[in-house]
Amino acid sequence: MSTNTILIIAILIFAPVFGVLLYNTYQEKKYRDSIRAQFGHADKDALMESHTHSVRDGQQQAPAAEAEAAPRLQPAFVKFSRSSEPAAETHVAETPAAADSAPAEPVLQAEPAAEAPAFNFQPVPAAAPSQTQAPAKRKLLLDLQDLAKQQLPWFDSRFDYLCYISLKEPQELHAMPRLSSRHRFRIAGCTMDDRFQIAEPIPSVYYQGFVIGLQAISRNGLASIADLEQFGEQANAFAEKMDGGLLLTDIDTFLSIARPLDDLCARVDQTIAIHLVSRNNVSGVELRNAIERQGFELSHDGMFYLNDAKGRPLFAISTLDNSAFTATLLSTQNYRGISMLFDAPHIPDGEKNFNRFMDIAVKLSSMLGLDLVNDKLEELSTQWLKEIRSYVVARQDEMKRVGIEPGSELAKRLFS
């Protein structure tokens, strides 16, 4: 058989095979083009041939924002009032831009008329992630605005810079927070029976919320804006740790009230000192006996104090150089004299008690042979004593006009 004959037979045999392969390739290409026309474009829906809105298109990322905001419940510095309604009740329809960009599930609709540009979509709220859904729906146990209206006996809004914390669920206070290194503060807690008490880390005592007050006025002066801001940051961190909401007093509003009060405190905060000086020396034993006969007692801080009927210090006696009295030194040492101290803001009924103060000074002077002198070592005159008494009365009257009774707990807080 010739070569040509063999070639013809081969062509006749393999031609149908190649034809089938070419046909299959053509059909496969046609099918791929059809699929690509439906699914290949990023903005093409395979079922409805219309554009869809992606979360990233609107740059809103609503679920992520809710997931981040839900646990914090906006516990930042508050110059605004938070609504007591939960965030989950906010309707998307109130903000059109947010509604357009919210995740939506397409709803199949009938084929529109030819003139309609595109299919419409009905927004369907997407479920929040399981780990954030519950916190988003939890409400605060106490309304922060109502909490701010409570009149608590441990605080005075004129000089206590207050913050309010409401929790999402009852919690124990395991440890006292560190909120200030320069100023005193107090924490009152609201227990489950809606009663307030000074908060302490006591097991099985659960709190719904807290009121924290930073004492911004004392003998150290008025707390600075930086001090108040730092306290706010520390209180905010405490609120976050307890998973609660925070409300802070506005700093400018607070200082507009605190500054005039601090000015008054600086003006009336006077300690009158009368010195009893010996021309020679007086023994410590004789000195102690005379002082204790007037009702004074030696304290652990190295000073003698005369207490009132309630056991609170009224007058004080120190050494001339402010060194400490001790039992050992008093039994072995001689002294040049003593200083009697009248702390005007801490002593009630200034006129009456100043007269008593002077009576004791005169008695000690007579018993020990000491001279009564002022800071300049000038002998005291009767006129000078009258002027000092009038000065004390005038300063205490200033205190009373703003509701600060001399010798009261309020006065002791401010002048400490």
Coordinates of C-alpha atoms in Angstrom, one line a residue, residues 20 105 110 128 138 273 277 284 293 376 380:
V20 CA -15.4 16.7 17.9
E105 CA -29.6 41.7 51.9
A110 CA -40.2 41.9 39.5
A128 CA -24.3 42.3 65.2
R138 CA -27.5 46.4 78.0
A273 CA 0.1 83.0 117.4
V277 CA 8.9 84.0 126.3
G284 CA 10.6 71.3 130.7
R293 CA -3.0 71.9 134.5
K376 CA 8.2 90.7 116.4
L380 CA 1.2 92.7 123.6

